[in-house]
């Protein structure tokens, strides 16, 4: 089978199944994983698929949402650098909200033990990382827990954020851009993120550079709602400058 024929079949499989993975495709076509990665790269350049960790999804799938394990393993080094850079933004003996997201959870895991803070979160993984922290007064927001993200959503969560005012919010997004704003695949999670933004005096977005330019189904804010974006060096200086012209400070860790 020639490469164009194989790529056409990969595209069909992606559209039929919602996603494809490198290992399965290599077995099906009896080629190396590297050959499949080149195929996916070609399809991605053509705008027909979007590459994700371990495979690809068809372009235009705005509702695609990777599971927790996949998000934890994607861009791990970049997320670690972002989390460490975010430590400089912790309020001094104040209050902060930690959104649901793998990079935000990494921040929770590196908060120094001598830190004294009040923390509010609707993320079970983040709460678990802070439950034994000696200096953290932890408030866990309740609600229906989404299995895919382990985040509390719906009326209980919205009500809780409507009753507080925090010094800073560390928020996550599946996609961000000047044109499309802040997006995520799920409407219920978007509503909670929107409520958290309204509950904070300062908003810090923690997002690796692969999220830049991505657009998902549910929009929960503008980049103008963000005071500071902490990302990695994969975001070009030109893109960083364009974001800063909109009023959002950018740190490239």
PDB file of C-alpha atoms in Angstrom:
ATOM      1  CA  UNK A   1       0.000   0.000   0.000  1.00  0.00           C
ATOM      2  CA  UNK A   2       1.346   3.399  -0.972  1.00  0.00           C
ATOM      3  CA  UNK A   3       1.533   6.179   1.632  1.00  0.00           C
ATOM      4  CA  UNK A   4      -1.370   8.249   0.172  1.00  0.00           C
ATOM      5  CA  UNK A   5      -3.619   5.164   0.199  1.00  0.00           C
ATOM      6  CA  UNK A   6      -2.657   4.359   3.783  1.00  0.00           C
ATOM      7  CA  UNK A   7      -3.247   7.940   4.860  1.00  0.00           C
ATOM      8  CA  UNK A   8      -6.683   7.948   3.251  1.00  0.00           C
ATOM      9  CA  UNK A   9      -7.577   4.798   5.155  1.00  0.00           C
ATOM     10  CA  UNK A  10      -6.227   6.272   8.411  1.00  0.00           C
ATOM     11  CA  UNK A  11      -8.416   9.331   7.858  1.00  0.00           C
ATOM     12  CA  UNK A  12     -11.464   7.097   7.314  1.00  0.00           C
ATOM     13  CA  UNK A  13     -10.733   5.180  10.530  1.00  0.00           C
ATOM     14  CA  UNK A  14     -10.320   8.414  12.468  1.00  0.00           C
ATOM     15  CA  UNK A  15     -13.629   9.779  11.218  1.00  0.00           C
ATOM     16  CA  UNK A  16     -15.467   6.521  11.855  1.00  0.00           C
ATOM     17  CA  UNK A  17     -14.053   5.877  15.311  1.00  0.00           C
ATOM     18  CA  UNK A  18     -13.468   9.411  16.570  1.00  0.00           C
ATOM     19  CA  UNK A  19      -9.755   8.812  17.040  1.00  0.00           C
ATOM     20  CA  UNK A  20      -6.876   6.522  16.040  1.00  0.00           C
ATOM     21  CA  UNK A  21      -3.757   5.449  17.909  1.00  0.00           C
ATOM     22  CA  UNK A  22      -0.270   4.821  16.576  1.00  0.00           C
ATOM     23  CA  UNK A  23       0.190   1.307  17.955  1.00  0.00           C
ATOM     24  CA  UNK A  24      -3.065  -0.077  16.539  1.00  0.00           C
ATOM     25  CA  UNK A  25      -2.466   1.538  13.148  1.00  0.00           C
ATOM     26  CA  UNK A  26       1.063   0.134  12.952  1.00  0.00           C
ATOM     27  CA  UNK A  27      -0.282  -3.360  13.632  1.00  0.00           C
ATOM     28  CA  UNK A  28      -3.151  -3.007  11.166  1.00  0.00           C
ATOM     29  CA  UNK A  29      -0.990  -1.751   8.289  1.00  0.00           C
ATOM     30  CA  UNK A  30       2.070  -3.803   9.288  1.00  0.00           C
ATOM     31  CA  UNK A  31       4.407  -0.831   9.256  1.00  0.00           C
ATOM     32  CA  UNK A  32       6.539   0.811  11.933  1.00  0.00           C
ATOM     33  CA  UNK A  33       5.179   3.263  14.474  1.00  0.00           C
ATOM     34  CA  UNK A  34       7.465   5.903  12.976  1.00  0.00           C
ATOM     35  CA  UNK A  35       5.819   5.419   9.567  1.00  0.00           C
ATOM     36  CA  UNK A  36       2.401   5.971  11.144  1.00  0.00           C
ATOM     37  CA  UNK A  37       3.655   9.092  12.918  1.00  0.00           C
ATOM     38  CA  UNK A  38       4.809  10.466   9.560  1.00  0.00           C
ATOM     39  CA  UNK A  39       1.372   9.689   8.110  1.00  0.00           C
ATOM     40  CA  UNK A  40      -0.344  11.481  10.980  1.00  0.00           C
ATOM     41  CA  UNK A  41       2.011  14.430  10.628  1.00  0.00           C
ATOM     42  CA  UNK A  42       1.132  14.694   6.932  1.00  0.00           C
ATOM     43  CA  UNK A  43      -2.588  14.529   7.686  1.00  0.00           C
ATOM     44  CA  UNK A  44      -2.181  17.098  10.437  1.00  0.00           C
ATOM     45  CA  UNK A  45      -0.353  19.495   8.096  1.00  0.00           C
ATOM     46  CA  UNK A  46      -3.208  19.081   5.622  1.00  0.00           C
ATOM     47  CA  UNK A  47      -5.688  20.045   8.329  1.00  0.00           C
ATOM     48  CA  UNK A  48      -7.478  16.686   8.177  1.00  0.00           C
ATOM     49  CA  UNK A  49      -6.611  15.401  11.652  1.00  0.00           C
ATOM     50  CA  UNK A  50      -5.297  16.875  14.875  1.00  0.00           C
ATOM     51  CA  UNK A  51      -2.466  15.027  16.557  1.00  0.00           C
ATOM     52  CA  UNK A  52      -2.901  14.137  20.229  1.00  0.00           C
ATOM     53  CA  UNK A  53      -0.815  12.066  22.628  1.00  0.00           C
ATOM     54  CA  UNK A  54      -0.398   8.603  21.101  1.00  0.00           C
ATOM     55  CA  UNK A  55      -2.511   9.198  18.025  1.00  0.00           C
ATOM     56  CA  UNK A  56      -4.864  11.646  16.334  1.00  0.00           C
ATOM     57  CA  UNK A  57      -8.471  12.804  16.135  1.00  0.00           C
ATOM     58  CA  UNK A  58     -10.316  14.091  13.067  1.00  0.00           C
ATOM     59  CA  UNK A  59     -10.140  17.842  12.600  1.00  0.00           C
ATOM     60  CA  UNK A  60     -13.259  19.612  13.784  1.00  0.00           C
ATOM     61  CA  UNK A  61     -13.948  17.329  16.753  1.00  0.00           C
ATOM     62  CA  UNK A  62     -14.501  20.191  19.173  1.00  0.00           C
ATOM     63  CA  UNK A  63     -16.016  17.868  21.777  1.00  0.00           C
ATOM     64  CA  UNK A  64     -12.967  15.603  22.075  1.00  0.00           C
ATOM     65  CA  UNK A  65     -11.689  15.347  25.634  1.00  0.00           C
ATOM     66  CA  UNK A  66      -8.694  13.201  26.642  1.00  0.00           C
ATOM     67  CA  UNK A  67      -9.015  11.200  29.834  1.00  0.00           C
ATOM     68  CA  UNK A  68      -7.169  12.027  33.038  1.00  0.00           C
ATOM     69  CA  UNK A  69      -4.284   9.599  32.501  1.00  0.00           C
ATOM     70  CA  UNK A  70      -3.649  10.889  28.981  1.00  0.00           C
ATOM     71  CA  UNK A  71      -3.643  14.518  30.118  1.00  0.00           C
ATOM     72  CA  UNK A  72      -1.222  13.709  32.935  1.00  0.00           C
ATOM     73  CA  UNK A  73       1.297  12.171  30.525  1.00  0.00           C
ATOM     74  CA  UNK A  74       1.026  14.793  27.776  1.00  0.00           C
ATOM     75  CA  UNK A  75       3.661  17.582  27.788  1.00  0.00           C
ATOM     76  CA  UNK A  76       4.757  16.482  31.263  1.00  0.00           C
ATOM     77  CA  UNK A  77       8.052  18.417  31.301  1.00  0.00           C
ATOM     78  CA  UNK A  78       6.385  21.599  30.111  1.00  0.00           C
ATOM     79  CA  UNK A  79       3.651  21.274  32.738  1.00  0.00           C
ATOM     80  CA  UNK A  80       6.243  20.795  35.480  1.00  0.00           C
ATOM     81  CA  UNK A  81       8.038  23.990  34.429  1.00  0.00           C
ATOM     82  CA  UNK A  82       4.746  25.894  34.294  1.00  0.00           C
ATOM     83  CA  UNK A  83       3.773  24.681  37.770  1.00  0.00           C
ATOM     84  CA  UNK A  84       7.102  25.745  39.255  1.00  0.00           C
ATOM     85  CA  UNK A  85       6.850  29.162  37.605  1.00  0.00           C
ATOM     86  CA  UNK A  86       3.350  29.560  39.034  1.00  0.00           C
ATOM     87  CA  UNK A  87       4.691  29.337  42.588  1.00  0.00           C
ATOM     88  CA  UNK A  88       5.747  32.974  42.251  1.00  0.00           C
ATOM     89  CA  UNK A  89       2.063  33.910  41.925  1.00  0.00           C
ATOM     90  CA  UNK A  90       0.863  32.333  45.184  1.00  0.00           C
ATOM     91  CA  UNK A  91      -0.787  34.919  47.433  1.00  0.00           C
ATOM     92  CA  UNK A  92       0.925  35.658  50.740  1.00  0.00           C
ATOM     93  CA  UNK A  93      -1.249  34.085  53.444  1.00  0.00           C
ATOM     94  CA  UNK A  94      -4.308  34.684  51.291  1.00  0.00           C
ATOM     95  CA  UNK A  95      -6.939  32.661  49.450  1.00  0.00           C
ATOM     96  CA  UNK A  96      -6.799  30.974  46.092  1.00  0.00           C
ATOM     97  CA  UNK A  97      -8.963  28.820  43.857  1.00  0.00           C
ATOM     98  CA  UNK A  98      -7.435  25.869  42.032  1.00  0.00           C
ATOM     99  CA  UNK A  99      -9.326  24.811  38.918  1.00  0.00           C
ATOM    100  CA  UNK A 100      -9.536  21.247  37.601  1.00  0.00           C
ATOM    101  CA  UNK A 101      -6.653  20.517  35.221  1.00  0.00           C
ATOM    102  CA  UNK A 102      -3.484  18.465  35.096  1.00  0.00           C
ATOM    103  CA  UNK A 103      -1.128  21.471  35.180  1.00  0.00           C
ATOM    104  CA  UNK A 104      -3.027  23.051  38.066  1.00  0.00           C
ATOM    105  CA  UNK A 105      -2.832  19.740  39.934  1.00  0.00           C
ATOM    106  CA  UNK A 106       0.934  19.803  39.395  1.00  0.00           C
ATOM    107  CA  UNK A 107       1.031  23.230  41.021  1.00  0.00           C
ATOM    108  CA  UNK A 108      -0.795  21.795  44.042  1.00  0.00           C
ATOM    109  CA  UNK A 109       1.853  19.099  44.277  1.00  0.00           C
ATOM    110  CA  UNK A 110       4.791  21.541  44.494  1.00  0.00           C
ATOM    111  CA  UNK A 111       3.429  24.077  46.995  1.00  0.00           C
ATOM    112  CA  UNK A 112       6.114  24.354  49.714  1.00  0.00           C
ATOM    113  CA  UNK A 113       5.282  22.840  53.097  1.00  0.00           C
ATOM    114  CA  UNK A 114       5.844  26.151  54.888  1.00  0.00           C
ATOM    115  CA  UNK A 115       3.139  27.868  52.807  1.00  0.00           C
ATOM    116  CA  UNK A 116       0.064  29.093  54.699  1.00  0.00           C
ATOM    117  CA  UNK A 117      -2.990  29.506  52.467  1.00  0.00           C
ATOM    118  CA  UNK A 118      -6.708  28.946  52.167  1.00  0.00           C
ATOM    119  CA  UNK A 119      -7.406  26.865  49.053  1.00  0.00           C
ATOM    120  CA  UNK A 120     -10.738  26.207  47.358  1.00  0.00           C
ATOM    121  CA  UNK A 121     -11.020  23.574  44.632  1.00  0.00           C
ATOM    122  CA  UNK A 122     -13.634  21.492  42.853  1.00  0.00           C
ATOM    123  CA  UNK A 123     -10.998  19.031  41.614  1.00  0.00           C
ATOM    124  CA  UNK A 124     -10.695  15.713  43.440  1.00  0.00           C
ATOM    125  CA  UNK A 125      -7.102  15.033  42.237  1.00  0.00           C
ATOM    126  CA  UNK A 126      -6.012  18.499  43.377  1.00  0.00           C
ATOM    127  CA  UNK A 127      -7.742  18.128  46.737  1.00  0.00           C
ATOM    128  CA  UNK A 128      -6.058  14.765  47.267  1.00  0.00           C
ATOM    129  CA  UNK A 129      -2.640  16.342  46.741  1.00  0.00           C
ATOM    130  CA  UNK A 130      -3.348  19.028  49.329  1.00  0.00           C
ATOM    131  CA  UNK A 131      -5.282  17.040  51.933  1.00  0.00           C
ATOM    132  CA  UNK A 132      -2.194  16.412  54.109  1.00  0.00           C
ATOM    133  CA  UNK A 133      -0.479  19.770  53.549  1.00  0.00           C
ATOM    134  CA  UNK A 134       0.160  21.222  57.038  1.00  0.00           C
ATOM    135  CA  UNK A 135      -0.302  24.867  56.052  1.00  0.00           C
ATOM    136  CA  UNK A 136      -3.308  24.590  53.743  1.00  0.00           C
ATOM    137  CA  UNK A 137      -6.850  25.196  54.922  1.00  0.00           C
ATOM    138  CA  UNK A 138      -8.624  23.202  52.233  1.00  0.00           C
ATOM    139  CA  UNK A 139     -12.206  23.708  51.068  1.00  0.00           C
ATOM    140  CA  UNK A 140     -13.551  21.097  48.671  1.00  0.00           C
ATOM    141  CA  UNK A 141     -16.426  22.285  46.472  1.00  0.00           C
ATOM    142  CA  UNK A 142     -19.121  19.655  45.978  1.00  0.00           C
ATOM    143  CA  UNK A 143     -21.393  18.712  43.125  1.00  0.00           C
ATOM    144  CA  UNK A 144     -21.787  16.029  40.487  1.00  0.00           C
ATOM    145  CA  UNK A 145     -18.360  14.572  39.756  1.00  0.00           C
ATOM    146  CA  UNK A 146     -17.478  14.105  36.089  1.00  0.00           C
ATOM    147  CA  UNK A 147     -15.661  10.798  35.746  1.00  0.00           C
ATOM    148  CA  UNK A 148     -13.486  11.995  32.865  1.00  0.00           C
ATOM    149  CA  UNK A 149     -11.928  14.889  34.795  1.00  0.00           C
ATOM    150  CA  UNK A 150     -12.803  14.105  38.456  1.00  0.00           C
ATOM    151  CA  UNK A 151     -14.215  17.628  38.753  1.00  0.00           C
ATOM    152  CA  UNK A 152     -17.368  18.692  40.572  1.00  0.00           C
ATOM    153  CA  UNK A 153     -19.889  20.522  38.391  1.00  0.00           C
ATOM    154  CA  UNK A 154     -23.505  21.737  38.278  1.00  0.00           C
ATOM    155  CA  UNK A 155     -25.589  23.711  40.775  1.00  0.00           C
ATOM    156  CA  UNK A 156     -23.758  22.917  44.020  1.00  0.00           C
ATOM    157  CA  UNK A 157     -20.407  23.940  42.584  1.00  0.00           C
ATOM    158  CA  UNK A 158     -21.815  27.088  40.980  1.00  0.00           C
ATOM    159  CA  UNK A 159     -23.498  28.094  44.247  1.00  0.00           C
ATOM    160  CA  UNK A 160     -20.261  27.649  46.214  1.00  0.00           C
ATOM    161  CA  UNK A 161     -18.249  29.879  43.890  1.00  0.00           C
ATOM    162  CA  UNK A 162     -21.007  32.467  44.017  1.00  0.00           C
ATOM    163  CA  UNK A 163     -20.454  32.794  47.774  1.00  0.00           C
ATOM    164  CA  UNK A 164     -16.700  33.452  47.918  1.00  0.00           C
ATOM    165  CA  UNK A 165     -14.084  35.971  46.847  1.00  0.00           C
ATOM    166  CA  UNK A 166     -10.495  34.774  46.386  1.00  0.00           C
ATOM    167  CA  UNK A 167      -7.222  36.599  45.854  1.00  0.00           C
ATOM    168  CA  UNK A 168      -6.191  34.528  42.836  1.00  0.00           C
ATOM    169  CA  UNK A 169      -7.532  31.776  40.596  1.00  0.00           C
ATOM    170  CA  UNK A 170      -5.257  29.325  38.827  1.00  0.00           C
ATOM    171  CA  UNK A 171      -7.323  28.139  35.885  1.00  0.00           C
ATOM    172  CA  UNK A 172      -6.881  25.578  33.113  1.00  0.00           C
ATOM    173  CA  UNK A 173      -8.200  25.474  29.545  1.00  0.00           C
ATOM    174  CA  UNK A 174      -8.226  22.910  26.763  1.00  0.00           C
ATOM    175  CA  UNK A 175      -7.772  25.717  24.262  1.00  0.00           C
ATOM    176  CA  UNK A 176      -6.908  29.409  24.296  1.00  0.00           C
ATOM    177  CA  UNK A 177      -6.491  32.077  21.644  1.00  0.00           C
ATOM    178  CA  UNK A 178      -7.119  35.755  21.113  1.00  0.00           C
ATOM    179  CA  UNK A 179      -9.856  34.956  18.596  1.00  0.00           C
ATOM    180  CA  UNK A 180     -11.734  32.148  20.318  1.00  0.00           C
ATOM    181  CA  UNK A 181     -10.967  32.910  23.963  1.00  0.00           C
ATOM    182  CA  UNK A 182     -10.898  30.156  26.583  1.00  0.00           C
ATOM    183  CA  UNK A 183     -12.583  26.871  25.669  1.00  0.00           C
ATOM    184  CA  UNK A 184     -13.173  23.370  27.020  1.00  0.00           C
ATOM    185  CA  UNK A 185     -15.195  20.426  25.647  1.00  0.00           C
ATOM    186  CA  UNK A 186     -17.885  20.264  28.358  1.00  0.00           C
ATOM    187  CA  UNK A 187     -20.587  22.869  29.041  1.00  0.00           C
ATOM    188  CA  UNK A 188     -20.935  21.982  32.733  1.00  0.00           C
ATOM    189  CA  UNK A 189     -17.211  22.387  33.350  1.00  0.00           C
ATOM    190  CA  UNK A 190     -17.228  25.632  31.399  1.00  0.00           C
ATOM    191  CA  UNK A 191     -19.945  27.010  33.683  1.00  0.00           C
ATOM    192  CA  UNK A 192     -17.890  26.224  36.795  1.00  0.00           C
ATOM    193  CA  UNK A 193     -14.771  27.783  35.282  1.00  0.00           C
ATOM    194  CA  UNK A 194     -16.780  30.910  34.467  1.00  0.00           C
ATOM    195  CA  UNK A 195     -18.055  31.097  38.050  1.00  0.00           C
ATOM    196  CA  UNK A 196     -14.522  30.660  39.401  1.00  0.00           C
ATOM    197  CA  UNK A 197     -13.290  33.557  37.230  1.00  0.00           C
ATOM    198  CA  UNK A 198     -16.003  35.771  38.665  1.00  0.00           C
ATOM    199  CA  UNK A 199     -15.005  34.727  42.210  1.00  0.00           C
ATOM    200  CA  UNK A 200     -11.355  35.826  41.919  1.00  0.00           C
ATOM    201  CA  UNK A 201      -9.617  39.194  41.955  1.00  0.00           C
ATOM    202  CA  UNK A 202      -6.757  37.916  39.789  1.00  0.00           C
ATOM    203  CA  UNK A 203      -6.810  35.149  37.156  1.00  0.00           C
ATOM    204  CA  UNK A 204      -3.731  33.137  36.165  1.00  0.00           C
ATOM    205  CA  UNK A 205      -4.050  30.714  33.244  1.00  0.00           C
ATOM    206  CA  UNK A 206      -1.751  27.676  33.348  1.00  0.00           C
ATOM    207  CA  UNK A 207      -1.654  26.131  29.871  1.00  0.00           C
ATOM    208  CA  UNK A 208       1.078  24.494  27.826  1.00  0.00           C
ATOM    209  CA  UNK A 209       1.735  25.871  24.362  1.00  0.00           C
ATOM    210  CA  UNK A 210      -0.048  23.003  22.559  1.00  0.00           C
ATOM    211  CA  UNK A 211      -3.340  24.528  23.776  1.00  0.00           C
ATOM    212  CA  UNK A 212      -2.696  27.779  21.907  1.00  0.00           C
ATOM    213  CA  UNK A 213      -4.958  28.139  18.895  1.00  0.00           C
ATOM    214  CA  UNK A 214      -7.103  25.160  19.891  1.00  0.00           C
ATOM    215  CA  UNK A 215     -10.873  25.636  19.905  1.00  0.00           C
ATOM    216  CA  UNK A 216     -13.350  23.466  21.799  1.00  0.00           C
ATOM    217  CA  UNK A 217     -17.121  23.304  22.121  1.00  0.00           C
ATOM    218  CA  UNK A 218     -17.756  25.271  25.326  1.00  0.00           C
ATOM    219  CA  UNK A 219     -16.435  28.816  25.687  1.00  0.00           C
ATOM    220  CA  UNK A 220     -16.035  30.170  29.219  1.00  0.00           C
ATOM    221  CA  UNK A 221     -14.189  33.445  28.824  1.00  0.00           C
ATOM    222  CA  UNK A 222     -11.939  35.773  26.854  1.00  0.00           C
ATOM    223  CA  UNK A 223      -8.177  35.990  27.077  1.00  0.00           C
ATOM    224  CA  UNK A 224      -8.889  39.475  28.377  1.00  0.00           C
ATOM    225  CA  UNK A 225     -10.320  37.848  31.518  1.00  0.00           C
ATOM    226  CA  UNK A 226      -6.826  36.498  32.250  1.00  0.00           C
ATOM    227  CA  UNK A 227      -4.294  38.704  34.026  1.00  0.00           C
ATOM    228  CA  UNK A 228      -1.351  36.353  33.489  1.00  0.00           C
ATOM    229  CA  UNK A 229      -0.711  33.395  31.172  1.00  0.00           C
ATOM    230  CA  UNK A 230       2.032  31.003  32.258  1.00  0.00           C
ATOM    231  CA  UNK A 231       2.977  28.686  29.411  1.00  0.00           C
ATOM    232  CA  UNK A 232       6.138  27.103  27.995  1.00  0.00           C
ATOM    233  CA  UNK A 233       8.724  28.207  25.472  1.00  0.00           C
ATOM    234  CA  UNK A 234       6.826  26.425  22.699  1.00  0.00           C
ATOM    235  CA  UNK A 235       4.665  29.538  22.420  1.00  0.00           C
ATOM    236  CA  UNK A 236       6.522  31.750  19.980  1.00  0.00           C
ATOM    237  CA  UNK A 237       7.666  35.240  21.019  1.00  0.00           C
ATOM    238  CA  UNK A 238       5.424  36.636  18.271  1.00  0.00           C
ATOM    239  CA  UNK A 239       2.336  34.866  19.645  1.00  0.00           C
ATOM    240  CA  UNK A 240       3.255  35.908  23.187  1.00  0.00           C
ATOM    241  CA  UNK A 241       3.578  39.533  22.070  1.00  0.00           C
ATOM    242  CA  UNK A 242       0.186  39.390  20.338  1.00  0.00           C
ATOM    243  CA  UNK A 243      -1.436  38.090  23.525  1.00  0.00           C
ATOM    244  CA  UNK A 244       0.241  40.785  25.613  1.00  0.00           C
ATOM    245  CA  UNK A 245      -1.077  43.466  23.262  1.00  0.00           C
ATOM    246  CA  UNK A 246      -4.534  42.313  24.370  1.00  0.00           C
ATOM    247  CA  UNK A 247      -3.683  43.100  27.984  1.00  0.00           C
ATOM    248  CA  UNK A 248      -2.643  39.662  29.291  1.00  0.00           C
ATOM    249  CA  UNK A 249       0.884  39.309  30.667  1.00  0.00           C
ATOM    250  CA  UNK A 250       2.742  36.218  29.390  1.00  0.00           C
ATOM    251  CA  UNK A 251       5.441  34.167  31.096  1.00  0.00           C
ATOM    252  CA  UNK A 252       7.146  31.482  28.990  1.00  0.00           C
ATOM    253  CA  UNK A 253       8.677  28.956  31.412  1.00  0.00           C
TER     254      UNK A 253
END
